[in-house]
PDB file of C-alpha atoms and ligand atoms in Angstrom:
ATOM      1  CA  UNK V   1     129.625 127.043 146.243  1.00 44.00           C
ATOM      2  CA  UNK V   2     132.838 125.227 147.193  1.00 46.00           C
ATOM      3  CA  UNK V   3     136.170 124.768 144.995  1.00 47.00           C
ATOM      4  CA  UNK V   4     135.249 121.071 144.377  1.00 48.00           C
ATOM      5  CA  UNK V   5     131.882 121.531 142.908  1.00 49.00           C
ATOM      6  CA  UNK V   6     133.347 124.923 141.065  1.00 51.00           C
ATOM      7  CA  UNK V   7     136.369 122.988 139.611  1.00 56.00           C
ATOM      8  CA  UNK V   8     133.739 119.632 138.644  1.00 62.00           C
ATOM      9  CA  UNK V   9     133.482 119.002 135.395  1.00 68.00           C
ATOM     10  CA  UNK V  10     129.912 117.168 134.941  1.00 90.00           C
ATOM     11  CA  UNK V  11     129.850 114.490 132.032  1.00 95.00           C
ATOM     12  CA  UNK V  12     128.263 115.750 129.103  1.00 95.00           C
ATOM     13  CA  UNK V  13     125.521 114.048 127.176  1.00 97.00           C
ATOM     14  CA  UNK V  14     126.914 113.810 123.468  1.00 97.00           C
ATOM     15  CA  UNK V  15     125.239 115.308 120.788  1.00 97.00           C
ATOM     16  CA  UNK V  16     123.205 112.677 118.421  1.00 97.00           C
ATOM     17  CA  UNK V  17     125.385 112.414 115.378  1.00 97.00           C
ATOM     18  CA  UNK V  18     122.334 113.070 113.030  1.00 98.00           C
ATOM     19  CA  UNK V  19     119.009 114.414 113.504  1.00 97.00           C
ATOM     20  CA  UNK V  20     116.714 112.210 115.315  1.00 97.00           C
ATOM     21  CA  UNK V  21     114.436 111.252 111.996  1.00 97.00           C
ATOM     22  CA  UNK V  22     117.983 110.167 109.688  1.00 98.00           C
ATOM     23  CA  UNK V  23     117.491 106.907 110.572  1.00 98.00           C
ATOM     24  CA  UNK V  24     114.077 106.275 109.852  1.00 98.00           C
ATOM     25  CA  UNK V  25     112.182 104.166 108.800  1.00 97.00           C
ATOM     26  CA  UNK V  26     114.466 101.188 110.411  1.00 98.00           C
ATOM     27  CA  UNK V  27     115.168 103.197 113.570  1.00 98.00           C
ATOM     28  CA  UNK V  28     112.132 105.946 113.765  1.00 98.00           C
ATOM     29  CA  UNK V  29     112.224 109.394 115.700  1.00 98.00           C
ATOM     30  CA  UNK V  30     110.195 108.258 118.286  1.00 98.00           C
ATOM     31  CA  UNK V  31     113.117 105.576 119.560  1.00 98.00           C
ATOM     32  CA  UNK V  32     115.003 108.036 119.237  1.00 98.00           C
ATOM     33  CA  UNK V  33     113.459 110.804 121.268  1.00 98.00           C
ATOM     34  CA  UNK V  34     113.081 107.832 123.826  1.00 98.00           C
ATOM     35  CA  UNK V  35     116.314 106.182 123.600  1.00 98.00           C
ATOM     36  CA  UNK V  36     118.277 109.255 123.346  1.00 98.00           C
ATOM     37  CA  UNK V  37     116.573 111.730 124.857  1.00 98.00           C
ATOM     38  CA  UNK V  38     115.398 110.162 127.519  1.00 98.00           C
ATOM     39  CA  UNK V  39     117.689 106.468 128.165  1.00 98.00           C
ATOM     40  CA  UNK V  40     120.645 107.617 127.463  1.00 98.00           C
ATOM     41  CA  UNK V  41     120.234 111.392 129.079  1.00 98.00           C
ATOM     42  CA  UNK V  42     118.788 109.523 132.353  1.00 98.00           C
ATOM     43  CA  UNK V  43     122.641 107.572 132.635  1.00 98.00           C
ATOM     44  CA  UNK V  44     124.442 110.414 131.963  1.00 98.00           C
ATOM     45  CA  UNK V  45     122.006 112.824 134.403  1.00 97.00           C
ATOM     46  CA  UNK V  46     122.305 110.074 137.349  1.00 97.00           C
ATOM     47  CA  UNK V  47     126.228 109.388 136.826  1.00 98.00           C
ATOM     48  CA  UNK V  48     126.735 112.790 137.226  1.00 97.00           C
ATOM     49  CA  UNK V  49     124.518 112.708 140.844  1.00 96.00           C
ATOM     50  CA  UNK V  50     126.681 109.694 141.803  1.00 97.00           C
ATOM     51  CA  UNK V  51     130.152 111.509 141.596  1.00 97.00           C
ATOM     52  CA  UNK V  52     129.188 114.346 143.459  1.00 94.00           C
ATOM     53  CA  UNK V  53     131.665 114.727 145.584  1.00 93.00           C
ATOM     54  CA  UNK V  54     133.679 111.500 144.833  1.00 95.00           C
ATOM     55  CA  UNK V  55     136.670 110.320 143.658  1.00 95.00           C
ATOM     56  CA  UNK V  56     135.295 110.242 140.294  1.00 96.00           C
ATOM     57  CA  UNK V  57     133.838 113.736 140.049  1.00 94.00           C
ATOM     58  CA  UNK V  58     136.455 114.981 137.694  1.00 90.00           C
ATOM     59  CA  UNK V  59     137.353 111.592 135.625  1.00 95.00           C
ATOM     60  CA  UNK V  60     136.710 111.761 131.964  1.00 96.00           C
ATOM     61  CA  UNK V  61     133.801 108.931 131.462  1.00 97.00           C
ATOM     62  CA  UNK V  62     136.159 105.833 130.274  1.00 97.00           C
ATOM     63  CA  UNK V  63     138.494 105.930 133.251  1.00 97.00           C
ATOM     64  CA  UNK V  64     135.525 106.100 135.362  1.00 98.00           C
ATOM     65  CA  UNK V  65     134.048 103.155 133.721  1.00 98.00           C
ATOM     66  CA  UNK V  66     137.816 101.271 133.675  1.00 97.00           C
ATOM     67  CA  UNK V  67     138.105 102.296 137.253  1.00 97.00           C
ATOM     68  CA  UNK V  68     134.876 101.169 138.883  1.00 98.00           C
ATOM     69  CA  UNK V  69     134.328  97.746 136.121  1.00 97.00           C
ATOM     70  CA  UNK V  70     135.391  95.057 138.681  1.00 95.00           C
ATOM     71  CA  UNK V  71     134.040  96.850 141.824  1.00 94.00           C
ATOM     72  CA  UNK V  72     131.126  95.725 143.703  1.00 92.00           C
ATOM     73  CA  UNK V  73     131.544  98.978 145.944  1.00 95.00           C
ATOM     74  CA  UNK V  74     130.835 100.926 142.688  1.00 97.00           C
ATOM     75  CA  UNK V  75     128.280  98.758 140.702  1.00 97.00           C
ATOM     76  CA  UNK V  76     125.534 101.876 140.185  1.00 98.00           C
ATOM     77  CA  UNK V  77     128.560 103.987 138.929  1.00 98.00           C
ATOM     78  CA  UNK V  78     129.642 101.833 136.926  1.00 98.00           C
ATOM     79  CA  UNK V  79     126.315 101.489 135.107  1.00 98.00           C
ATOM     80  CA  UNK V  80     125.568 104.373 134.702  1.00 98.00           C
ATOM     81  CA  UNK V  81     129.235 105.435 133.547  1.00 98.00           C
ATOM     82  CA  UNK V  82     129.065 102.410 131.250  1.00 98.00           C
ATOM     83  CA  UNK V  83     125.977 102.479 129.492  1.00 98.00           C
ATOM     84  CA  UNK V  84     126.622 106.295 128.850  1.00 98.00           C
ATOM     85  CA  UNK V  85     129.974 105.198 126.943  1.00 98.00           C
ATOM     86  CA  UNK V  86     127.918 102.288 125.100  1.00 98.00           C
ATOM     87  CA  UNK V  87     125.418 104.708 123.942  1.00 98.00           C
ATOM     88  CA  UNK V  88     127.564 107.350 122.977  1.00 98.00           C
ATOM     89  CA  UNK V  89     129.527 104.780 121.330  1.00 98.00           C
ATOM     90  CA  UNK V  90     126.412 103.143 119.586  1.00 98.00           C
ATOM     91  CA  UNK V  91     125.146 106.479 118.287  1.00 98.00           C
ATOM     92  CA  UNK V  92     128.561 106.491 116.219  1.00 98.00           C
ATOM     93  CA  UNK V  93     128.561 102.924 115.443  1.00 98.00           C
ATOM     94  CA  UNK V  94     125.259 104.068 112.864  1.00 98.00           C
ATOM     95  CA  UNK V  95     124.651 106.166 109.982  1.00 98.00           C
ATOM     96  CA  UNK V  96     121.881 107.346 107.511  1.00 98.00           C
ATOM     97  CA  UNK V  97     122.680 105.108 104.404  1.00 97.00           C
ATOM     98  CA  UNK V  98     124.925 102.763 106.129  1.00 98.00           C
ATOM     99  CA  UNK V  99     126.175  99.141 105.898  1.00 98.00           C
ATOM    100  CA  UNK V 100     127.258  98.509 101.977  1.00 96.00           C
ATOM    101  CA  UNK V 101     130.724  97.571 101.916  1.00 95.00           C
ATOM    102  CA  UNK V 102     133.087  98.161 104.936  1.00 97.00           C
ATOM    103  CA  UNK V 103     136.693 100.243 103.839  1.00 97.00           C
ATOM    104  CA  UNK V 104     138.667  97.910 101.877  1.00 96.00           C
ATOM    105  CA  UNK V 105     141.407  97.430 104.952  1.00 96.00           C
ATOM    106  CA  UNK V 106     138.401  96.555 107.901  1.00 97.00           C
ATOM    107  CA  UNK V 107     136.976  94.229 104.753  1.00 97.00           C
ATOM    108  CA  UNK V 108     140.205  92.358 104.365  1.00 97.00           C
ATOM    109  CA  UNK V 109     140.741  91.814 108.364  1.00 97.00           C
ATOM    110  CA  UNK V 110     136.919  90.695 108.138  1.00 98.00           C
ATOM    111  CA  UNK V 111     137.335  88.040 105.423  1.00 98.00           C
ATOM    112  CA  UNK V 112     140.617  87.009 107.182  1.00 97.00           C
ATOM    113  CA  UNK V 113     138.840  86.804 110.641  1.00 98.00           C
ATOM    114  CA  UNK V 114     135.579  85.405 109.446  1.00 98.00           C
ATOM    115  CA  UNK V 115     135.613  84.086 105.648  1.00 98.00           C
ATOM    116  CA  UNK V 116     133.625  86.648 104.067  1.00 98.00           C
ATOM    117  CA  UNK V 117     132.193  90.268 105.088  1.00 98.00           C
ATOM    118  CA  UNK V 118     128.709  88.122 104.911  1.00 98.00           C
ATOM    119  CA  UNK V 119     129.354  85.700 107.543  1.00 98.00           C
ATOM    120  CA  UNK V 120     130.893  88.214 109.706  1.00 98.00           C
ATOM    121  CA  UNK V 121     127.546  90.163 109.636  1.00 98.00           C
ATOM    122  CA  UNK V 122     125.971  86.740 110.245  1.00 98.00           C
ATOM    123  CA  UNK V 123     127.617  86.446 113.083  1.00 98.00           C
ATOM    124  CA  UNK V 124     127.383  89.727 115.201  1.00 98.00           C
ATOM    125  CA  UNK V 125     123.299  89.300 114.124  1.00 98.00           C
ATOM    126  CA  UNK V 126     123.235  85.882 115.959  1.00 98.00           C
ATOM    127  CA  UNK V 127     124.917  87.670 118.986  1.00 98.00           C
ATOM    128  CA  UNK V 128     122.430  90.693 118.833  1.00 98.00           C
ATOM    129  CA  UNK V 129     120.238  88.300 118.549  1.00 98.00           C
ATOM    130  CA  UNK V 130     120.865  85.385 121.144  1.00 98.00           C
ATOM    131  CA  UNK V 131     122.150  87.647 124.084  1.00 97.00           C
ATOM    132  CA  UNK V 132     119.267  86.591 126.287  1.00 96.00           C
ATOM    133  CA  UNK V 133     117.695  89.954 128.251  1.00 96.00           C
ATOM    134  CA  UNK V 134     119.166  93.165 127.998  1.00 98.00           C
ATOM    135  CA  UNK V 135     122.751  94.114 126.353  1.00 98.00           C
ATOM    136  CA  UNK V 136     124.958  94.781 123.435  1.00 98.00           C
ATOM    137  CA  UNK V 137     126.478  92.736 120.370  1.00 98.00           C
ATOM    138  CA  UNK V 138     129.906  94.465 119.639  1.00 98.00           C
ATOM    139  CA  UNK V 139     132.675  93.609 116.813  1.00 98.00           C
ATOM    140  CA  UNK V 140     135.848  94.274 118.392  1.00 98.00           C
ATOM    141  CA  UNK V 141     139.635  93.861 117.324  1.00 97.00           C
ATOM    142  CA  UNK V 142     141.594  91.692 119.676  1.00 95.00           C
ATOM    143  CA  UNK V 143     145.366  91.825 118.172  1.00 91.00           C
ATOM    144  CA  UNK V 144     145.295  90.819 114.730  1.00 87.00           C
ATOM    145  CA  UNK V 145     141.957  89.236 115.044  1.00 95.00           C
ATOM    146  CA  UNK V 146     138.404  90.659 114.549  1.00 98.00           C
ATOM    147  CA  UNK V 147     135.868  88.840 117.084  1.00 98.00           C
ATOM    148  CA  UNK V 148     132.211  89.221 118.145  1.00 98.00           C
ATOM    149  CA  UNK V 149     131.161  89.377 121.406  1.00 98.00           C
ATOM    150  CA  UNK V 150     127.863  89.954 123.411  1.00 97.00           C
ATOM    151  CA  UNK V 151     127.849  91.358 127.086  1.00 98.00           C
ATOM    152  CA  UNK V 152     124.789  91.741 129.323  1.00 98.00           C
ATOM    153  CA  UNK V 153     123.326  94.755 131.013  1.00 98.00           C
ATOM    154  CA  UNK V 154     125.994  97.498 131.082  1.00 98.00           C
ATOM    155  CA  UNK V 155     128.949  95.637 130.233  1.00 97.00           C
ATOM    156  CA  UNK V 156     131.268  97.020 127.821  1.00 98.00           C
ATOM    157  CA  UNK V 157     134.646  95.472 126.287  1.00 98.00           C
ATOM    158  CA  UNK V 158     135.935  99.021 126.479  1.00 98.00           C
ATOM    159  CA  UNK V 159     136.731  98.306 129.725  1.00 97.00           C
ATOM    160  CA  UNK V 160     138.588  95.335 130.348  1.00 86.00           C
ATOM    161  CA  UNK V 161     138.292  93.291 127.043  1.00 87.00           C
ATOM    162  CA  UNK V 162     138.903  93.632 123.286  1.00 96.00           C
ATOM    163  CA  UNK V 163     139.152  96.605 121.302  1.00 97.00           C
ATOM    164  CA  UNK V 164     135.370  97.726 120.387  1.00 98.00           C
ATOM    165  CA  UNK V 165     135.090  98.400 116.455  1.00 98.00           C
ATOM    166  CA  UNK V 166     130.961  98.605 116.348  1.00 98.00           C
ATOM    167  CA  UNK V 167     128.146  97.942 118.590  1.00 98.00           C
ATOM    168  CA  UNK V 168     124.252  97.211 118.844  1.00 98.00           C
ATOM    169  CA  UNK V 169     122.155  98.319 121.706  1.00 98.00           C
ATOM    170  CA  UNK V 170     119.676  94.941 121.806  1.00 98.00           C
ATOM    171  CA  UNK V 171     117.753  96.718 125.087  1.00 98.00           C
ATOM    172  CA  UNK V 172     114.478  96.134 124.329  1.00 97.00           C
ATOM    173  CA  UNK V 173     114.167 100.433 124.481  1.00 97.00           C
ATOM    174  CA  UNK V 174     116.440  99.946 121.297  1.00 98.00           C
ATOM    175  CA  UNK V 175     113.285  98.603 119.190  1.00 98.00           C
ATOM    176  CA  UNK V 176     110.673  97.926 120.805  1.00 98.00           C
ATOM    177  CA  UNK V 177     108.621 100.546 119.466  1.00 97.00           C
ATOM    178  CA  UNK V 178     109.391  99.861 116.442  1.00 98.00           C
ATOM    179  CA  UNK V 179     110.132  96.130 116.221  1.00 98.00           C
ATOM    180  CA  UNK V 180     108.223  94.940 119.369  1.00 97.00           C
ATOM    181  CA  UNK V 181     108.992  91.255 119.987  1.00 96.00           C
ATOM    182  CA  UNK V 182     111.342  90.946 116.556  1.00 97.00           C
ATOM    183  CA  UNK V 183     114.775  91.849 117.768  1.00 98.00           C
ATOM    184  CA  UNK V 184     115.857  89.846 115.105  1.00 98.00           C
ATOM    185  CA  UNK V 185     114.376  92.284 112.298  1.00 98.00           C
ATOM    186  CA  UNK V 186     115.991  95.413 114.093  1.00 98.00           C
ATOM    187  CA  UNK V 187     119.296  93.798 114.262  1.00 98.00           C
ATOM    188  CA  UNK V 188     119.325  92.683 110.489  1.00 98.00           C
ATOM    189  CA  UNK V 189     117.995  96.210 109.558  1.00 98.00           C
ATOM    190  CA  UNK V 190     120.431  97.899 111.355  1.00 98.00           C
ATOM    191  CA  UNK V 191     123.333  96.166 109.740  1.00 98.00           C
ATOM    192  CA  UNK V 192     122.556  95.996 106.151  1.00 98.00           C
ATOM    193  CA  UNK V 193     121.081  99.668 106.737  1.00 98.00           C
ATOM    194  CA  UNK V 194     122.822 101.852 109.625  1.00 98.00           C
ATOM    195  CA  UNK V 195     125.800 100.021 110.453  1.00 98.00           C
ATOM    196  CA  UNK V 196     128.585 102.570 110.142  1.00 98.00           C
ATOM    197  CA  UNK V 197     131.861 101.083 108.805  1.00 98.00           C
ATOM    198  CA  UNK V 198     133.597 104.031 107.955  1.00 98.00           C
ATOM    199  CA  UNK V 199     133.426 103.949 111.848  1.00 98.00           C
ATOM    200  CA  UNK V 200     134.039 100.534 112.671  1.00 98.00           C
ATOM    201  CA  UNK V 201     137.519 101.376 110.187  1.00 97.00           C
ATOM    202  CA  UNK V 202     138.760 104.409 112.284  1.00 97.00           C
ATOM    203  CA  UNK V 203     138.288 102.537 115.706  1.00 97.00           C
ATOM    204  CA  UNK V 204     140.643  99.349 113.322  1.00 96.00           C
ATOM    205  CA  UNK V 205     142.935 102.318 112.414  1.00 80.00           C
ATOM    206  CA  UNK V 206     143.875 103.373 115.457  1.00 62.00           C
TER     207      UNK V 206
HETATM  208 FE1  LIG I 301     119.996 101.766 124.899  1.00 90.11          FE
END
Protein backbone atom coordinates (compact mmCIF):
# COMPACT_ATOMS: atom_id res chain seq x y z
CA UNK A 1 0.00 0.00 0.00
CA UNK A 2 1.35 3.45 -0.92
CA UNK A 3 1.37 6.78 1.33
CA UNK A 4 -1.49 8.24 -0.82
CA UNK A 5 -3.98 5.53 -0.43
CA UNK A 6 -2.65 5.11 3.46
CA UNK A 7 -3.08 8.90 4.15
CA UNK A 8 -6.87 8.86 1.98
CA UNK A 9 -9.52 9.58 3.85
CA UNK A 10 -12.65 7.83 2.01
CA UNK A 11 -16.05 9.81 2.40
CA UNK A 12 -18.17 8.34 4.85
CA UNK A 13 -21.79 7.44 4.39
CA UNK A 14 -23.67 9.35 7.31
CA UNK A 15 -25.54 7.63 9.71
CA UNK A 16 -29.58 7.90 9.18
CA UNK A 17 -30.62 10.35 11.83
CA UNK A 18 -33.43 7.94 13.07
CA UNK A 19 -34.13 4.42 12.63
CA UNK A 20 -35.28 3.50 9.27
CA UNK A 21 -39.20 2.79 10.41
CA UNK A 22 -39.47 6.67 12.41
CA UNK A 23 -40.87 7.97 9.57
CA UNK A 24 -43.46 5.70 8.72
CA UNK A 25 -46.27 5.56 7.61
CA UNK A 26 -45.58 8.80 5.22
CA UNK A 27 -42.04 7.67 4.41
CA UNK A 28 -42.03 3.63 5.13
CA UNK A 29 -38.86 1.41 5.94
CA UNK A 30 -38.78 -0.04 2.78
CA UNK A 31 -37.83 3.61 1.00
CA UNK A 32 -35.76 3.79 3.32
CA UNK A 33 -33.74 0.62 3.16
CA UNK A 34 -33.80 1.54 -0.66
CA UNK A 35 -33.14 5.12 -0.62
CA UNK A 36 -30.66 5.00 2.06
CA UNK A 37 -29.23 1.96 2.05
CA UNK A 38 -28.89 1.43 -1.20
CA UNK A 39 -29.22 5.25 -3.34
CA UNK A 40 -27.54 7.11 -1.27
CA UNK A 41 -24.67 4.35 -0.17
CA UNK A 42 -24.23 3.67 -4.12
CA UNK A 43 -23.07 7.82 -4.46
CA UNK A 44 -21.07 7.78 -1.67
CA UNK A 45 -19.43 4.02 -2.60
CA UNK A 46 -18.76 5.30 -6.38
CA UNK A 47 -17.43 8.94 -5.31
CA UNK A 48 -15.09 7.35 -3.31
CA UNK A 49 -13.87 4.97 -6.61
CA UNK A 50 -13.70 8.24 -8.58
CA UNK A 51 -11.07 10.05 -6.30
CA UNK A 52 -8.82 7.33 -6.13
CA UNK A 53 -5.91 8.73 -6.71
CA UNK A 54 -7.07 12.32 -7.63
CA UNK A 55 -6.93 15.60 -6.68
CA UNK A 56 -9.94 15.13 -4.69
CA UNK A 57 -9.01 12.03 -2.73
CA UNK A 58 -8.56 13.84 0.50
CA UNK A 59 -11.27 16.85 0.12
CA UNK A 60 -13.97 16.89 2.68
CA UNK A 61 -17.32 16.24 0.43
CA UNK A 62 -18.53 20.10 0.00
CA UNK A 63 -15.27 21.40 -1.42
CA UNK A 64 -15.31 18.54 -3.68
CA UNK A 65 -18.74 19.31 -4.78
CA UNK A 66 -17.81 23.42 -4.86
CA UNK A 67 -14.72 22.44 -6.71
CA UNK A 68 -15.91 20.19 -9.52
CA UNK A 69 -19.86 22.17 -9.84
CA UNK A 70 -19.02 24.10 -13.08
CA UNK A 71 -16.66 21.44 -14.60
CA UNK A 72 -17.52 19.40 -17.50
CA UNK A 73 -14.08 17.49 -16.95
CA UNK A 74 -15.59 16.40 -13.57
CA UNK A 75 -19.40 15.92 -14.23
CA UNK A 76 -19.53 12.04 -12.68
CA UNK A 77 -17.67 13.50 -9.57
CA UNK A 78 -19.59 15.94 -9.18
CA UNK A 79 -22.72 13.79 -9.03
CA UNK A 80 -21.85 11.62 -7.13
CA UNK A 81 -20.16 14.18 -4.59
CA UNK A 82 -23.38 16.16 -4.89
CA UNK A 83 -26.13 13.95 -4.45
CA UNK A 84 -24.20 12.42 -1.40
CA UNK A 85 -24.32 16.08 0.24
CA UNK A 86 -28.16 16.40 -0.85
CA UNK A 87 -28.96 13.22 0.80
CA UNK A 88 -27.08 13.62 3.77
CA UNK A 89 -28.53 16.95 3.90
CA UNK A 90 -32.18 15.68 3.24
CA UNK A 91 -31.94 13.00 5.92
CA UNK A 92 -31.54 16.11 8.39
CA UNK A 93 -33.95 18.27 6.70
CA UNK A 94 -36.79 15.42 8.34
CA UNK A 95 -37.93 14.25 11.57
CA UNK A 96 -40.40 11.79 13.31
CA UNK A 97 -43.25 14.26 14.37
CA UNK A 98 -42.17 17.08 12.28
CA UNK A 99 -43.59 20.18 10.52
CA UNK A 100 -45.99 22.11 13.26
CA UNK A 101 -44.72 25.44 13.70
CA UNK A 102 -41.16 26.47 12.57
CA UNK A 103 -38.91 28.39 15.70
CA UNK A 104 -40.43 31.65 16.21
CA UNK A 105 -37.20 33.58 14.46
CA UNK A 106 -37.26 31.13 10.93
CA UNK A 107 -41.34 31.86 11.33
CA UNK A 108 -40.91 35.59 11.35
CA UNK A 109 -38.24 35.62 8.27
CA UNK A 110 -40.97 33.22 6.64
CA UNK A 111 -43.98 35.54 7.04
CA UNK A 112 -41.64 38.45 6.05
CA UNK A 113 -40.36 36.52 2.92
CA UNK A 114 -43.60 34.90 1.97
CA UNK A 115 -46.82 36.35 3.89
CA UNK A 116 -47.56 33.58 6.08
CA UNK A 117 -45.70 30.20 7.22
CA UNK A 118 -48.77 28.64 5.00
CA UNK A 119 -47.96 30.06 1.76
CA UNK A 120 -44.38 29.49 2.22
CA UNK A 121 -45.13 25.71 2.55
CA UNK A 122 -47.36 26.27 -0.50
CA UNK A 123 -44.76 27.26 -2.26
CA UNK A 124 -41.73 24.84 -1.79
CA UNK A 125 -44.80 21.98 -2.45
CA UNK A 126 -45.41 23.54 -5.94
CA UNK A 127 -41.57 23.35 -6.52
CA UNK A 128 -41.36 19.66 -5.21
CA UNK A 129 -43.96 19.30 -7.14
CA UNK A 130 -43.44 21.00 -10.67
CA UNK A 131 -39.61 20.23 -11.00
CA UNK A 132 -40.19 18.12 -14.08
CA UNK A 133 -37.91 14.60 -13.82
CA UNK A 134 -35.62 14.01 -11.19
CA UNK A 135 -34.35 16.65 -8.39
CA UNK A 136 -34.80 18.56 -5.23
CA UNK A 137 -37.14 21.49 -3.88
CA UNK A 138 -34.93 23.40 -1.28
CA UNK A 139 -35.83 26.61 1.01
CA UNK A 140 -32.77 28.51 1.19
CA UNK A 141 -31.73 31.98 2.78
CA UNK A 142 -30.29 34.37 0.27
CA UNK A 143 -29.26 37.60 2.52
CA UNK A 144 -32.14 38.72 4.35
CA UNK A 145 -34.50 36.87 2.17
CA UNK A 146 -35.93 33.30 2.41
CA UNK A 147 -36.52 31.83 -1.29
CA UNK A 148 -37.51 28.49 -2.86
CA UNK A 149 -35.79 26.98 -5.41
CA UNK A 150 -35.86 23.64 -7.43
CA UNK A 151 -32.66 22.18 -9.20
CA UNK A 152 -32.56 19.10 -11.45
CA UNK A 153 -30.59 15.92 -11.18
CA UNK A 154 -27.70 16.50 -8.74
CA UNK A 155 -27.72 20.08 -8.46
CA UNK A 156 -27.39 21.59 -5.18
CA UNK A 157 -27.48 25.46 -4.09
CA UNK A 158 -24.80 24.46 -1.62
CA UNK A 159 -22.59 24.93 -4.19
CA UNK A 160 -22.78 27.99 -5.98
CA UNK A 161 -26.23 29.50 -4.97
CA UNK A 162 -28.25 30.46 -1.87
CA UNK A 163 -27.87 29.33 1.50
CA UNK A 164 -29.86 25.81 1.79
CA UNK A 165 -32.28 25.90 4.98
CA UNK A 166 -34.39 22.49 4.01
CA UNK A 167 -34.70 20.20 1.17
CA UNK A 168 -36.95 17.43 -0.59
CA UNK A 169 -35.54 14.61 -2.55
CA UNK A 170 -38.55 14.51 -5.46
CA UNK A 171 -36.42 11.37 -7.26
CA UNK A 172 -38.94 9.20 -8.01
CA UNK A 173 -36.72 6.49 -5.50
CA UNK A 174 -37.92 9.16 -2.86
CA UNK A 175 -41.69 7.76 -3.08
CA UNK A 176 -42.33 5.75 -5.42
CA UNK A 177 -42.90 2.85 -3.39
CA UNK A 178 -44.89 4.40 -1.42
CA UNK A 179 -46.63 7.15 -3.40
CA UNK A 180 -46.15 5.73 -6.97
CA UNK A 181 -47.29 8.32 -9.52
CA UNK A 182 -48.52 11.00 -6.57
CA UNK A 183 -45.45 13.03 -5.90
CA UNK A 184 -47.73 15.51 -4.93
CA UNK A 185 -49.08 13.44 -1.79
CA UNK A 186 -45.38 12.65 -0.65
CA UNK A 187 -44.41 16.19 -0.85
CA UNK A 188 -47.51 17.51 1.18
CA UNK A 189 -46.95 14.61 3.70
CA UNK A 190 -43.59 15.30 4.16
CA UNK A 191 -44.08 18.90 5.06
CA UNK A 192 -46.97 19.01 7.32
CA UNK A 193 -45.40 15.64 8.79
CA UNK A 194 -41.40 15.29 8.59
CA UNK A 195 -40.27 18.57 7.68
CA UNK A 196 -37.68 19.43 10.31
CA UNK A 197 -37.66 23.14 11.27
CA UNK A 198 -35.76 23.02 14.24
CA UNK A 199 -33.28 22.24 11.33
CA UNK A 200 -34.22 24.52 8.75
CA UNK A 201 -33.63 27.29 12.07
CA UNK A 202 -29.97 26.19 12.82
CA UNK A 203 -28.92 26.27 9.04
CA UNK A 204 -30.98 30.39 9.42
CA UNK A 205 -28.82 30.72 12.60
CA UNK A 206 -25.73 30.34 11.34
FE1 LIG B 1 -32.70 10.35 -3.30
Amino acid sequence: MNTAAVLSQPIVLPSLPFDQGALAPVISANTLSFHYGKHHKTYVDTLNKLIVGTEFADMPLEKIVKTTSQSADHSAIFNNAAQAWNHAFYWKSLKPKGGGEPPAALKRAMEASFGSLDACKKELSKAAVSQFGSGWAWLVQDGEKLKILKTPDARTPMADGPKPLLTIDVWEHAYYLDYQNRRVDYVNALIEKLANWEFAAQNFGQ
